[in-house]
PDB file of C-alpha atoms in Angstrom:
ATOM      1  CA  GLN A  24      -8.307   8.836 -15.022  1.00 88.00           C
ATOM      2  CA  VAL A  25      -6.485   6.348 -12.821  1.00 92.00           C
ATOM      3  CA  GLN A  26      -8.392   5.252  -9.744  1.00 94.00           C
ATOM      4  CA  LEU A  27      -7.086   3.232  -6.813  1.00 95.00           C
ATOM      5  CA  VAL A  28      -9.654   1.620  -4.542  1.00 94.00           C
ATOM      6  CA  GLU A  29      -8.451   0.136  -1.281  1.00 95.00           C
ATOM      7  CA  SER A  30     -10.102  -2.419   0.941  1.00 95.00           C
ATOM      8  CA  GLY A  31      -9.309  -4.776   3.790  1.00 96.00           C
ATOM      9  CA  GLY A  32      -8.698  -2.453   6.694  1.00 96.00           C
ATOM     10  CA  GLY A  33     -10.343  -2.856  10.064  1.00 97.00           C
ATOM     11  CA  LEU A  34      -9.920  -3.545  13.758  1.00 98.00           C
ATOM     12  CA  VAL A  35      -7.762  -6.450  14.858  1.00 98.00           C
ATOM     13  CA  GLN A  36      -6.140  -7.593  18.080  1.00 98.00           C
ATOM     14  CA  ALA A  37      -2.388  -7.529  18.495  1.00 98.00           C
ATOM     15  CA  GLY A  38      -0.856 -10.605  16.919  1.00 98.00           C
ATOM     16  CA  GLY A  39      -3.587 -10.841  14.321  1.00 98.00           C
ATOM     17  CA  SER A  40      -3.457 -10.469  10.556  1.00 98.00           C
ATOM     18  CA  LEU A  41      -5.047  -8.352   7.857  1.00 98.00           C
ATOM     19  CA  LYS A  42      -4.680  -8.258   4.097  1.00 98.00           C
ATOM     20  CA  LEU A  43      -5.104  -4.970   2.296  1.00 98.00           C
ATOM     21  CA  SER A  44      -6.022  -4.788  -1.380  1.00 97.00           C
ATOM     22  CA  CYS A  45      -5.715  -1.938  -3.852  1.00 96.00           C
ATOM     23  CA  ALA A  46      -7.455  -2.281  -7.211  1.00 95.00           C
ATOM     24  CA  ALA A  47      -6.260  -0.023  -9.996  1.00 93.00           C
ATOM     25  CA  SER A  48      -8.348   1.021 -12.960  1.00 92.00           C
ATOM     26  CA  GLY A  49      -8.080   3.506 -15.806  1.00 91.00           C
ATOM     27  CA  PRO A  50      -5.979   4.055 -18.930  1.00 91.00           C
ATOM     28  CA  ILE A  51      -2.712   2.735 -17.516  1.00 89.00           C
ATOM     29  CA  VAL A  52      -0.071   2.005 -20.117  1.00 88.00           C
ATOM     30  CA  ARG A  53       2.662   0.950 -17.732  1.00 87.00           C
ATOM     31  CA  ILE A  54       3.240   0.793 -13.994  1.00 87.00           C
ATOM     32  CA  ALA A  55       6.705   1.819 -12.861  1.00 87.00           C
ATOM     33  CA  SER A  56       6.386   0.989  -9.186  1.00 91.00           C
ATOM     34  CA  THR A  57       3.829   0.359  -6.494  1.00 95.00           C
ATOM     35  CA  GLY A  58       3.808   0.759  -2.757  1.00 97.00           C
ATOM     36  CA  TRP A  59       2.043   1.062   0.530  1.00 98.00           C
ATOM     37  CA  TYR A  60       2.397   3.981   2.906  1.00 98.00           C
ATOM     38  CA  ARG A  61       0.807   4.704   6.260  1.00 98.00           C
ATOM     39  CA  GLN A  62       0.047   7.704   8.407  1.00 98.00           C
ATOM     40  CA  PRO A  63      -0.168   7.032  12.136  1.00 96.00           C
ATOM     41  CA  PRO A  64      -2.280   9.408  14.254  1.00 93.00           C
ATOM     42  CA  GLY A  65      -0.533  12.750  14.627  1.00 95.00           C
ATOM     43  CA  LYS A  66       2.415  11.713  12.485  1.00 97.00           C
ATOM     44  CA  GLN A  67       3.615  12.122   8.919  1.00 97.00           C
ATOM     45  CA  ARG A  68       2.999   9.609   6.169  1.00 97.00           C
ATOM     46  CA  GLU A  69       5.730   6.981   6.003  1.00 97.00           C
ATOM     47  CA  LEU A  70       6.809   4.224   3.658  1.00 98.00           C
ATOM     48  CA  VAL A  71       5.715   0.705   4.543  1.00 98.00           C
ATOM     49  CA  ALA A  72       6.737  -1.282   1.454  1.00 98.00           C
ATOM     50  CA  ARG A  73       7.451  -0.776  -2.233  1.00 97.00           C
ATOM     51  CA  MET A  74       7.696  -3.057  -5.243  1.00 95.00           C
ATOM     52  CA  SER A  75       9.442  -2.095  -8.466  1.00 92.00           C
ATOM     53  CA  ASN A  76       8.232  -3.011 -11.935  1.00 87.00           C
ATOM     54  CA  SER A  77      10.752  -5.851 -11.964  1.00 89.00           C
ATOM     55  CA  GLY A  78       9.414  -7.235  -8.696  1.00 89.00           C
ATOM     56  CA  GLY A  79      12.115  -6.010  -6.365  1.00 94.00           C
ATOM     57  CA  THR A  80      10.852  -5.091  -2.906  1.00 96.00           C
ATOM     58  CA  ASN A  81      11.913  -2.997   0.030  1.00 97.00           C
ATOM     59  CA  TYR A  82      10.332  -2.637   3.447  1.00 98.00           C
ATOM     60  CA  ALA A  83      10.456  -0.309   6.396  1.00 98.00           C
ATOM     61  CA  ASP A  84      12.577  -1.833   9.147  1.00 98.00           C
ATOM     62  CA  SER A  85       9.590  -1.815  11.491  1.00 97.00           C
ATOM     63  CA  VAL A  86       7.601  -4.229   9.287  1.00 98.00           C
ATOM     64  CA  LYS A  87      10.313  -6.522   7.890  1.00 98.00           C
ATOM     65  CA  GLY A  88       9.456 -10.148   8.448  1.00 97.00           C
ATOM     66  CA  ARG A  89       5.818  -9.329   9.252  1.00 98.00           C
ATOM     67  CA  PHE A  90       4.439  -7.603   6.129  1.00 98.00           C
ATOM     68  CA  THR A  91       4.550  -8.799   2.518  1.00 98.00           C
ATOM     69  CA  ILE A  92       3.789  -6.729  -0.546  1.00 97.00           C
ATOM     70  CA  SER A  93       2.595  -8.493  -3.674  1.00 95.00           C
ATOM     71  CA  ARG A  94       0.907  -7.734  -6.964  1.00 94.00           C
ATOM     72  CA  ASP A  95      -1.461  -9.528  -9.325  1.00 91.00           C
ATOM     73  CA  ASN A  96      -0.878  -7.904 -12.699  1.00 85.00           C
ATOM     74  CA  ALA A  97      -3.767  -9.747 -14.325  1.00 86.00           C
ATOM     75  CA  LYS A  98      -6.151  -8.238 -11.786  1.00 87.00           C
ATOM     76  CA  SER A  99      -4.322  -4.898 -11.584  1.00 89.00           C
ATOM     77  CA  THR A 100      -4.374  -5.323  -7.835  1.00 94.00           C
ATOM     78  CA  LEU A 101      -1.763  -4.623  -5.190  1.00 95.00           C
ATOM     79  CA  TYR A 102      -1.775  -6.399  -1.842  1.00 97.00           C
ATOM     80  CA  LEU A 103      -0.255  -5.969   1.592  1.00 98.00           C
ATOM     81  CA  GLN A 104      -0.337  -9.022   3.835  1.00 98.00           C
ATOM     82  CA  MET A 105       0.163  -7.927   7.438  1.00 98.00           C
ATOM     83  CA  ASN A 106       0.933 -10.536  10.075  1.00 98.00           C
ATOM     84  CA  ASN A 107       1.737 -10.314  13.774  1.00 98.00           C
ATOM     85  CA  LEU A 108       0.215  -6.865  13.921  1.00 98.00           C
ATOM     86  CA  LYS A 109       1.219  -4.536  16.732  1.00 98.00           C
ATOM     87  CA  PRO A 110      -0.566  -1.512  18.230  1.00 97.00           C
ATOM     88  CA  GLU A 111       2.087   0.719  16.669  1.00 97.00           C
ATOM     89  CA  ASP A 112       0.905  -0.450  13.235  1.00 98.00           C
ATOM     90  CA  THR A 113      -2.301   1.519  13.785  1.00 98.00           C
ATOM     91  CA  ALA A 114      -2.584   4.028  10.946  1.00 98.00           C
ATOM     92  CA  VAL A 115      -4.381   4.972   7.776  1.00 98.00           C
ATOM     93  CA  TYR A 116      -2.827   2.915   4.998  1.00 98.00           C
ATOM     94  CA  TYR A 117      -2.523   4.276   1.460  1.00 98.00           C
ATOM     95  CA  CYS A 118      -1.594   2.496  -1.730  1.00 97.00           C
ATOM     96  CA  ASN A 119       0.543   4.280  -4.281  1.00 96.00           C
ATOM     97  CA  VAL A 120       1.108   3.611  -7.947  1.00 94.00           C
ATOM     98  CA  GLU A 121       3.596   5.379 -10.170  1.00 93.00           C
ATOM     99  CA  ALA A 122       2.048   4.937 -13.586  1.00 90.00           C
ATOM    100  CA  ILE A 123       2.198   6.136 -17.157  1.00 90.00           C
ATOM    101  CA  THR A 124      -1.170   6.663 -18.812  1.00 91.00           C
ATOM    102  CA  GLU A 125      -2.200   7.295 -22.383  1.00 88.00           C
ATOM    103  CA  SER A 126      -2.155  11.054 -21.770  1.00 90.00           C
ATOM    104  CA  ARG A 127       0.373  11.556 -18.979  1.00 87.00           C
ATOM    105  CA  GLY A 128       3.957  10.653 -18.169  1.00 87.00           C
ATOM    106  CA  PRO A 129       5.087   9.062 -14.893  1.00 90.00           C
ATOM    107  CA  TYR A 130       2.823  10.267 -12.097  1.00 91.00           C
ATOM    108  CA  ASP A 131       2.078   9.220  -8.531  1.00 94.00           C
ATOM    109  CA  TYR A 132      -1.487   8.119  -7.880  1.00 95.00           C
ATOM    110  CA  TRP A 133      -2.899   7.507  -4.397  1.00 96.00           C
ATOM    111  CA  GLY A 134      -5.735   5.517  -2.937  1.00 95.00           C
ATOM    112  CA  GLN A 135      -8.252   7.043  -0.552  1.00 95.00           C
ATOM    113  CA  GLY A 136      -6.779   5.303   2.472  1.00 96.00           C
ATOM    114  CA  THR A 137      -8.032   2.526   4.694  1.00 97.00           C
ATOM    115  CA  GLN A 138      -7.942   2.535   8.491  1.00 97.00           C
ATOM    116  CA  VAL A 139      -6.090  -0.211  10.324  1.00 98.00           C
ATOM    117  CA  THR A 140      -6.493  -0.287  14.098  1.00 98.00           C
ATOM    118  CA  VAL A 141      -4.617  -2.775  16.258  1.00 98.00           C
ATOM    119  CA  SER A 142      -5.772  -3.166  19.846  1.00 97.00           C
ATOM    120  CA  SER A 143      -3.488  -4.350  22.629  1.00 93.00           C
TER     121      SER A 143
END
């Protein structure tokens, strides 16, 4: 079974930086795409950034120029570097992997979420 374990969240002052990590494990044959989503308090989950299998990226307008998604295939780890954080970035952040396993076709897997709180 595919597992995604996130780390790196926490409390930071506005203007600060955090780097989130998401380590994937399990019988993954191929990863189609990866991404980060967030769910602010009282709001729906929203896309932050995605990276395709070929390395193409797209970002939410609200984080362009501040956040960077990256991936280390050798470590099966996804990252989200967040700079110049703002209070409105406060949310639970989730990593997402669309993967094919030995026993299942393309399927979305989710991490457990990590809290990011930005104080003003």
